XYZ file of C-alpha atoms in Angstrom:
521
model
C 103.457 72.567 125.703
C 100.519 74.791 126.018
C 98.921 76.239 122.941
C 96.625 79.376 122.431
C 94.321 80.259 119.657
C 93.749 83.752 118.225
C 90.334 84.518 116.529
C 89.428 87.614 114.898
C 85.831 88.283 114.967
C 83.663 91.164 113.765
C 83.156 92.369 117.469
C 86.757 92.029 118.788
C 89.858 89.896 119.200
C 89.715 86.731 121.402
C 92.403 84.220 122.571
C 91.291 80.772 123.670
C 93.257 78.061 125.362
C 93.620 74.617 124.177
C 93.489 71.890 126.526
C 93.869 68.007 126.379
C 96.385 68.168 123.715
C 98.220 64.892 124.747
C 94.838 63.218 124.531
C 93.996 64.641 121.181
C 97.658 64.413 119.932
C 96.863 67.279 117.264
C 94.529 64.953 115.447
C 92.400 66.957 113.006
C 89.969 64.308 112.590
C 89.460 63.996 116.376
C 88.830 67.815 116.351
C 86.574 67.763 113.438
C 84.351 65.299 114.894
C 84.258 67.346 118.445
C 83.483 70.648 116.567
C 79.934 70.064 116.153
C 79.243 69.147 119.740
C 79.650 72.250 122.165
C 80.020 70.118 125.250
C 82.766 68.258 123.872
C 84.429 71.280 122.170
C 83.977 73.299 125.284
C 86.233 70.951 127.272
C 89.119 71.417 124.778
C 88.942 75.209 124.057
C 88.344 77.692 126.671
C 88.064 81.594 126.490
C 91.054 83.419 128.054
C 90.450 86.943 126.962
C 88.421 89.216 124.957
C 89.088 92.677 123.654
C 86.006 94.330 121.902
C 86.536 96.925 119.054
C 85.805 100.422 119.919
C 83.620 101.274 116.875
C 82.730 100.180 113.334
C 85.820 102.160 112.021
C 88.114 100.652 114.557
C 86.875 97.183 113.443
C 87.350 97.951 109.746
C 91.094 99.199 110.473
C 91.791 96.059 112.524
C 90.495 93.588 109.912
C 92.332 95.512 106.988
C 95.570 95.204 109.203
C 94.967 91.337 109.572
C 94.107 90.797 106.003
C 97.369 92.526 105.171
C 99.440 90.715 107.721
C 100.227 93.602 110.028
C 100.269 93.443 113.551
C 98.443 96.623 115.148
C 99.302 98.424 118.394
C 96.109 97.372 119.938
C 96.464 93.634 118.971
C 100.262 93.751 120.135
C 99.443 95.089 123.706
C 96.433 92.523 123.858
C 98.726 89.784 123.090
C 101.268 90.861 125.576
C 98.796 91.346 128.320
C 97.063 87.712 127.906
C 99.910 85.494 127.046
C 102.839 84.242 128.998
C 105.828 86.686 128.839
C 108.569 85.444 126.597
C 112.003 85.369 128.194
C 115.073 86.320 126.153
C 117.432 83.413 125.608
C 114.852 80.702 126.583
C 112.727 78.661 124.468
C 108.850 79.727 124.982
C 106.661 76.844 126.391
C 103.517 77.931 124.545
C 102.699 78.515 120.798
C 99.890 80.929 119.183
C 97.644 79.393 116.608
C 96.522 81.774 113.681
C 94.418 81.641 110.515
C 96.846 84.245 108.589
C 100.367 82.758 108.268
C 101.686 86.300 107.229
C 100.353 87.729 110.611
C 101.886 85.053 112.418
C 105.447 85.781 110.976
C 105.050 89.538 111.702
C 103.906 88.729 115.261
C 107.000 86.533 115.845
C 109.265 89.175 114.401
C 107.883 91.891 116.704
C 107.199 89.873 119.903
C 109.059 86.665 119.438
C 105.856 84.730 120.294
C 105.966 81.460 118.358
C 103.017 81.265 115.892
C 101.732 78.256 114.016
C 99.019 77.976 111.208
C 97.995 74.577 110.005
C 94.995 72.198 109.478
C 94.946 71.660 113.169
C 94.504 75.319 113.883
C 92.078 76.190 111.315
C 89.844 73.341 112.498
C 89.963 74.614 116.118
C 89.180 78.240 114.587
C 86.059 76.576 112.840
C 84.595 75.430 116.126
C 85.454 78.815 117.736
C 83.562 80.541 114.939
C 80.675 78.194 115.062
C 80.303 78.524 118.772
C 81.505 81.971 119.477
C 78.539 83.672 120.789
C 78.168 80.787 123.400
C 81.495 81.757 124.590
C 80.836 85.409 124.964
C 78.182 85.713 127.586
C 77.450 89.402 127.372
C 76.489 89.184 123.633
C 72.819 89.472 122.941
C 71.031 87.371 120.260
C 71.337 89.143 116.938
C 74.406 91.466 117.867
C 76.890 89.288 116.175
C 75.263 89.004 113.017
C 74.505 92.591 113.030
C 78.316 93.178 113.495
C 79.316 90.699 110.950
C 77.022 92.152 108.156
C 77.978 95.827 108.942
C 81.791 94.823 108.986
C 81.442 92.747 105.635
C 79.643 95.630 103.792
C 82.333 98.235 104.884
C 85.207 95.806 104.354
C 83.917 95.038 100.691
C 83.256 98.732 100.109
C 86.774 99.676 101.190
C 88.228 96.830 98.772
C 86.273 97.794 96.008
C 86.651 101.674 96.669
C 88.204 103.387 93.404
C 88.377 106.721 91.957
C 85.388 107.639 89.663
C 87.782 109.559 87.253
C 90.211 106.473 86.681
C 87.561 103.707 85.880
C 89.231 101.848 82.980
C 86.020 100.138 82.389
C 84.656 102.908 80.610
C 87.642 103.095 77.995
C 87.305 99.312 77.585
C 83.506 99.560 76.796
C 84.290 102.775 74.560
C 86.879 101.369 72.186
C 84.577 98.168 71.651
C 81.847 100.355 70.735
C 84.024 102.386 68.562
C 85.036 99.141 66.701
C 81.456 98.020 66.228
C 80.381 101.664 65.075
C 83.329 101.614 62.374
C 82.004 98.294 61.013
C 78.369 99.447 61.167
C 79.002 102.592 59.546
C 81.034 101.276 56.883
C 78.225 98.518 56.149
C 75.550 101.097 56.260
C 77.281 103.487 54.013
C 77.844 100.823 51.361
C 74.054 100.049 51.712
C 73.339 104.068 51.104
C 75.725 103.754 48.081
C 74.331 100.762 46.468
C 70.561 102.007 47.019
C 71.216 105.506 45.721
C 73.204 104.457 42.771
C 70.365 103.090 41.163
C 69.081 106.601 41.122
C 72.314 108.554 40.707
C 75.202 106.069 39.954
C 77.575 108.852 38.745
C 77.722 110.238 42.197
C 79.911 107.423 43.600
C 82.688 108.102 41.623
C 82.605 111.996 42.098
C 82.258 111.552 45.996
C 84.610 108.765 47.572
C 83.861 109.457 51.361
C 81.063 107.716 52.907
C 79.865 110.337 55.445
C 80.023 113.246 52.458
C 78.191 110.779 50.130
C 75.367 110.246 52.835
C 75.022 113.906 53.136
C 74.939 114.743 49.447
C 72.399 112.182 48.702
C 70.182 113.483 51.503
C 70.948 116.830 49.865
C 70.083 116.199 46.260
C 67.158 114.065 46.899
C 65.774 113.877 43.365
C 68.650 114.408 40.717
C 66.033 115.778 37.987
C 65.587 118.894 40.455
C 69.399 119.720 40.451
C 70.060 123.111 39.335
C 72.840 125.513 39.431
C 71.184 127.035 42.649
C 72.339 123.969 44.387
C 76.083 124.684 43.713
C 76.564 126.892 46.997
C 74.997 124.227 49.206
C 76.914 121.522 47.587
C 80.200 123.655 48.059
C 79.576 123.914 51.741
C 79.192 119.995 52.095
C 81.965 119.000 49.707
C 84.383 121.950 50.272
C 85.136 122.256 46.583
C 83.293 124.162 44.093
C 84.548 122.309 41.116
C 83.282 118.934 42.715
C 79.805 120.788 43.300
C 79.686 121.805 39.545
C 80.760 118.328 38.584
C 77.782 116.705 40.620
C 75.227 119.224 38.995
C 76.331 118.405 35.539
C 76.511 114.674 36.055
C 72.740 114.756 37.540
C 71.692 116.551 34.530
C 73.208 113.743 32.220
C 72.649 110.754 34.578
C 71.750 107.291 33.253
C 70.042 106.276 36.648
C 66.533 105.120 37.303
C 63.821 107.544 38.430
C 62.616 106.642 41.953
C 59.157 107.031 43.588
C 58.787 109.476 46.192
C 58.457 106.880 48.777
C 61.709 105.267 47.842
C 63.476 108.619 47.859
C 62.192 109.302 51.462
C 63.360 105.778 52.562
C 66.585 106.506 51.068
C 66.899 109.981 52.769
C 65.780 108.676 56.105
C 68.453 105.919 56.045
C 70.926 108.324 54.922
C 70.230 110.452 57.753
C 70.579 107.477 60.307
C 74.028 106.961 58.678
C 75.083 110.517 59.182
C 73.817 110.572 62.740
C 76.011 107.291 63.485
C 78.982 109.157 62.376
C 78.376 112.215 64.247
C 77.826 109.963 67.333
C 81.263 108.161 66.471
C 83.140 111.495 66.427
C 81.628 112.336 69.984
C 82.395 108.802 71.373
C 86.119 109.323 70.186
C 86.447 112.732 71.900
C 84.936 110.866 75.176
C 87.705 108.267 74.625
C 90.456 110.738 74.396
C 89.433 112.585 77.555
C 88.929 109.572 79.554
C 92.463 108.209 78.294
C 93.922 111.647 79.455
C 92.433 110.989 82.964
C 93.162 107.109 83.147
C 96.452 106.573 81.276
C 97.798 109.735 80.222
C 101.350 108.758 79.918
C 100.401 105.648 77.743
C 98.259 108.044 75.419
C 101.002 110.734 75.105
C 103.487 107.730 74.312
C 101.604 105.609 71.759
C 98.151 107.355 71.033
C 94.632 107.221 72.737
C 93.462 104.520 70.436
C 96.203 102.117 70.410
C 96.608 102.631 74.388
C 92.788 101.987 74.697
C 92.943 98.592 72.707
C 96.047 97.414 74.686
C 94.005 98.354 77.893
C 90.720 96.505 76.364
C 92.909 93.563 75.266
C 94.616 93.115 78.790
C 91.303 93.370 80.721
C 92.316 96.445 82.686
C 95.023 99.008 83.236
C 96.240 97.086 86.318
C 96.450 93.738 84.391
C 98.483 95.694 81.462
C 100.806 97.215 84.208
C 101.496 93.736 85.320
C 102.539 92.445 81.827
C 106.248 92.243 80.986
C 107.198 94.077 77.786
C 107.629 90.889 76.034
C 104.037 89.939 76.513
C 102.970 93.568 75.720
C 104.850 93.317 72.544
C 102.856 90.388 71.086
C 99.485 91.366 72.609
C 96.787 90.866 70.143
C 99.007 88.164 68.203
C 98.086 85.226 70.366
C 96.972 82.967 67.434
C 99.968 83.699 65.308
C 102.238 83.191 68.422
C 100.819 79.539 69.182
C 100.563 78.810 65.535
C 104.327 79.523 65.138
C 104.932 77.554 68.281
C 103.004 74.633 67.133
C 104.523 74.630 63.651
C 108.050 75.701 64.986
C 108.104 78.739 62.711
C 108.865 82.304 63.274
C 107.081 83.963 66.287
C 105.292 87.479 65.532
C 107.382 90.550 66.190
C 104.193 92.754 67.196
C 100.608 92.664 67.806
C 98.274 95.702 68.621
C 101.325 97.983 68.812
C 101.672 97.636 65.271
C 99.088 100.363 64.803
C 101.417 102.822 66.224
C 103.087 105.301 63.861
C 106.543 104.374 64.946
C 106.610 100.906 63.638
C 105.236 102.084 60.463
C 108.141 104.766 60.104
C 110.866 102.141 60.713
C 112.262 100.150 58.088
C 111.793 96.594 57.348
C 114.950 95.234 59.360
C 114.233 97.583 62.101
C 110.593 96.911 62.800
C 111.092 94.124 65.195
C 113.739 96.087 67.003
C 111.598 99.206 67.339
C 108.433 97.129 68.318
C 110.392 95.576 71.344
C 111.707 99.081 72.156
C 108.215 100.491 71.973
C 106.740 97.814 74.349
C 109.590 98.315 76.697
C 108.365 102.071 77.048
C 104.644 101.200 76.833
C 105.257 98.804 79.789
C 106.891 101.877 81.755
C 104.112 104.083 80.921
C 101.480 101.754 82.127
C 103.143 101.034 85.303
C 103.451 104.879 85.969
C 99.873 105.334 84.920
C 98.610 102.583 87.255
C 100.569 103.146 90.194
C 101.323 106.953 90.523
C 99.254 109.238 92.712
C 98.979 112.077 90.250
C 98.088 112.180 86.830
C 100.634 113.821 84.434
C 101.991 113.625 80.801
C 105.577 114.223 81.582
C 106.724 110.669 81.568
C 104.923 109.697 78.558
C 106.326 112.798 76.552
C 109.987 111.917 77.625
C 109.140 108.301 76.686
C 107.917 109.508 73.341
C 111.035 111.580 72.846
C 113.222 108.292 73.589
C 111.486 106.512 70.886
C 112.138 109.206 68.426
C 115.733 108.981 69.455
C 115.868 105.366 68.793
C 114.405 105.795 65.403
C 117.080 108.340 64.591
C 119.729 105.952 66.102
C 118.667 103.216 63.668
C 118.672 105.684 60.609
C 121.598 108.029 61.382
C 123.314 106.227 64.174
C 122.764 109.092 66.671
C 123.325 107.738 70.222
C 120.058 108.027 72.170
C 120.008 109.208 76.078
C 119.741 106.473 78.742
C 116.727 105.979 80.360
C 118.120 106.833 83.975
C 119.014 110.150 82.697
C 115.640 110.846 81.195
C 113.456 109.777 84.178
C 115.859 111.774 86.560
C 115.336 114.921 84.552
C 111.479 114.231 84.464
C 111.411 113.833 88.302
C 113.530 116.968 88.864
C 111.194 118.984 86.481
C 108.265 117.815 88.516
C 109.972 118.618 91.679
C 110.845 122.238 90.473
C 107.213 122.885 89.393
C 105.836 121.589 92.846
C 108.461 123.737 94.634
C 107.296 126.715 92.413
C 103.710 125.964 93.087
C 104.504 125.801 96.822
C 106.329 129.086 96.634
C 103.430 130.728 94.895
C 100.862 129.269 97.252
C 103.305 130.491 100.233
C 103.319 134.034 98.691
C 99.509 134.146 98.285
C 99.328 132.844 101.816
C 101.761 135.762 103.050
C 99.539 138.322 101.077
C 96.634 137.076 102.596
C 98.268 137.110 106.124
C 99.654 140.559 105.381
C 96.259 141.768 104.231
C 94.649 140.139 107.240
C 97.112 142.004 109.604
C 96.473 145.352 107.828
C 92.824 144.744 108.178
C 93.376 143.824 112.116
C 95.496 147.000 112.368
C 92.825 149.055 110.743
C 90.115 147.587 112.929
C 92.054 148.296 115.901
C 92.713 151.690 115.067
C 89.010 152.056 114.391
C 88.161 150.680 117.550
C 90.452 152.971 119.480
C 88.985 156.163 117.410
C 85.575 154.785 118.312
C 86.609 154.725 122.089
C 88.149 158.092 121.948
C 85.020 159.336 120.254
C 82.859 157.613 122.837
C 85.071 159.134 125.692
C 84.667 162.717 124.120
C 81.114 162.174 123.840
C 80.927 161.152 127.490
C 82.981 164.005 128.600
C 80.768 166.486 126.686
C 77.679 164.818 128.213
C 79.571 165.173 131.714
C 80.211 168.850 131.144
C 76.705 169.526 129.801
C 75.312 167.889 132.852
C 77.596 169.737 135.176
C 76.533 173.200 133.482
C 72.962 172.210 133.711
C 73.336 171.193 137.378
C 75.006 174.475 138.008
C 72.240 176.408 136.109
C 69.489 174.713 138.319
C 71.481 175.444 141.524
C 71.557 179.162 140.600
C 67.849 179.206 139.895
C 67.119 177.668 142.998
C 69.235 180.034 144.984
C 67.633 183.086 143.163
C 64.169 181.493 143.726
C 65.042 181.178 147.602
C 66.209 184.884 147.518
C 63.040 186.181 146.118
C 60.879 184.395 148.494
C 62.772 185.968 151.469
C 62.105 189.452 149.947
C 58.600 188.611 149.764
C 58.459 187.446 153.390
C 60.073 190.742 154.535
C 57.547 192.936 152.476
C 54.798 190.782 154.298
C 55.966 191.400 157.495
C 56.290 195.362 156.988
C 52.577 195.461 155.480
C 51.354 193.587 158.600
C 53.298 196.234 161.000
C 51.695 198.959 159.122
C 48.313 197.600 159.360
C 48.818 197.186 163.058
C 49.866 200.902 163.365
C 47.067 202.085 161.437
C 44.686 200.195 163.725
C 46.254 201.707 166.898
C 45.963 205.228 165.308
C 42.469 204.732 164.882
């Protein structure tokens, strides 16, 4: 039985015929030993046909198809031209060896060419790859390496290609930074409280918020200088005039120590650092919200930006989260409790990171596990829509949130919620209507533009015709003027000729008179 081997190189497709199979007996060890020696390997494997790629783009498309297990039209025509024809109803007397089993199954389904992929074929292909430049005579030294490098770069670039606006790594880094900032701001704010409390201990009980405490401590500076003139400024910071008056009164009767100017300056600078960190934390949160609206709008609409970002961060990426079943998503973040429960044979946890959602907090104690399971189901749907949908929309997330609200009402009041199929159909219909309306609007605009274009063309045609008629009139006028001028010039010429004749007659008569006078003398 004859055997052929197909090799996909960076420069084109190649088919090799394998000889001496009876001697080798498809022994991989014998092939492995003969691969390194070209003289021995060249007797076993011989080049039958070679089809070069047209361009680098064609090479990339062909190799992408091979990696996905798809047979292109070029590959099919190449195989049908250079391999023996397969007759219907008869068993073929050859087989084709391939490196990709998926591609082999596709070739067999389309062309009925028997394909195989095993260790023996892979060893043969390894030898072909090693000595490929020797089989193709027209290849110049260095051409194969250049084509391999260029195809490797373009293939890797195409595989790694992504939408810049949908990079979930930015969300992962942002949520990690938010968590660390929260811890740092809390610890730094406590340090400001302890430090400034030596000077003004009563302020801790009046101002509870850490950020406001840092702002007030920076504004007050030295408590001995506090007067009623500071009340408007403190009111702007605290938002309450009574609290501002209370701060001023407490500053007058404070039991704290006096600090040196250097110590107060250090306290002020540290308070300013805490304020800057708090401001940056707000900006980072706004950035996270905008990124979540781009990357996972439905998940953010369903469960919130913070919880959604934590789920994506814990899963590693949005794709990994979309691959998780809802049961895994439900306990995501509670792995320690889960394994401890499995080890001690106790109760497994009901929820992980989704516990921070407001829905679980609103549910009663007996329904927390139920609503956590239902919410995990909806989060799984939303993450898959965000990951694999082409366009970004929050319509699905909003409807899924409505379903969770209906489920809460069902647990509390017994109102039957809608089915998920009906809700999804409604969302898809609404999106299709919006698309149709957008198309209609664009069609109307295009029609208006076309109508305007036609009107402008008609106006241009009319203007052209008017210009032509005006030019014709001007030409006719010029012709009339030239004709009149010609007539006038002819008349002048005739008059001038008639005057010359008269002059000549007068000349003759004078001559005759002169002659007569001479004869008379």
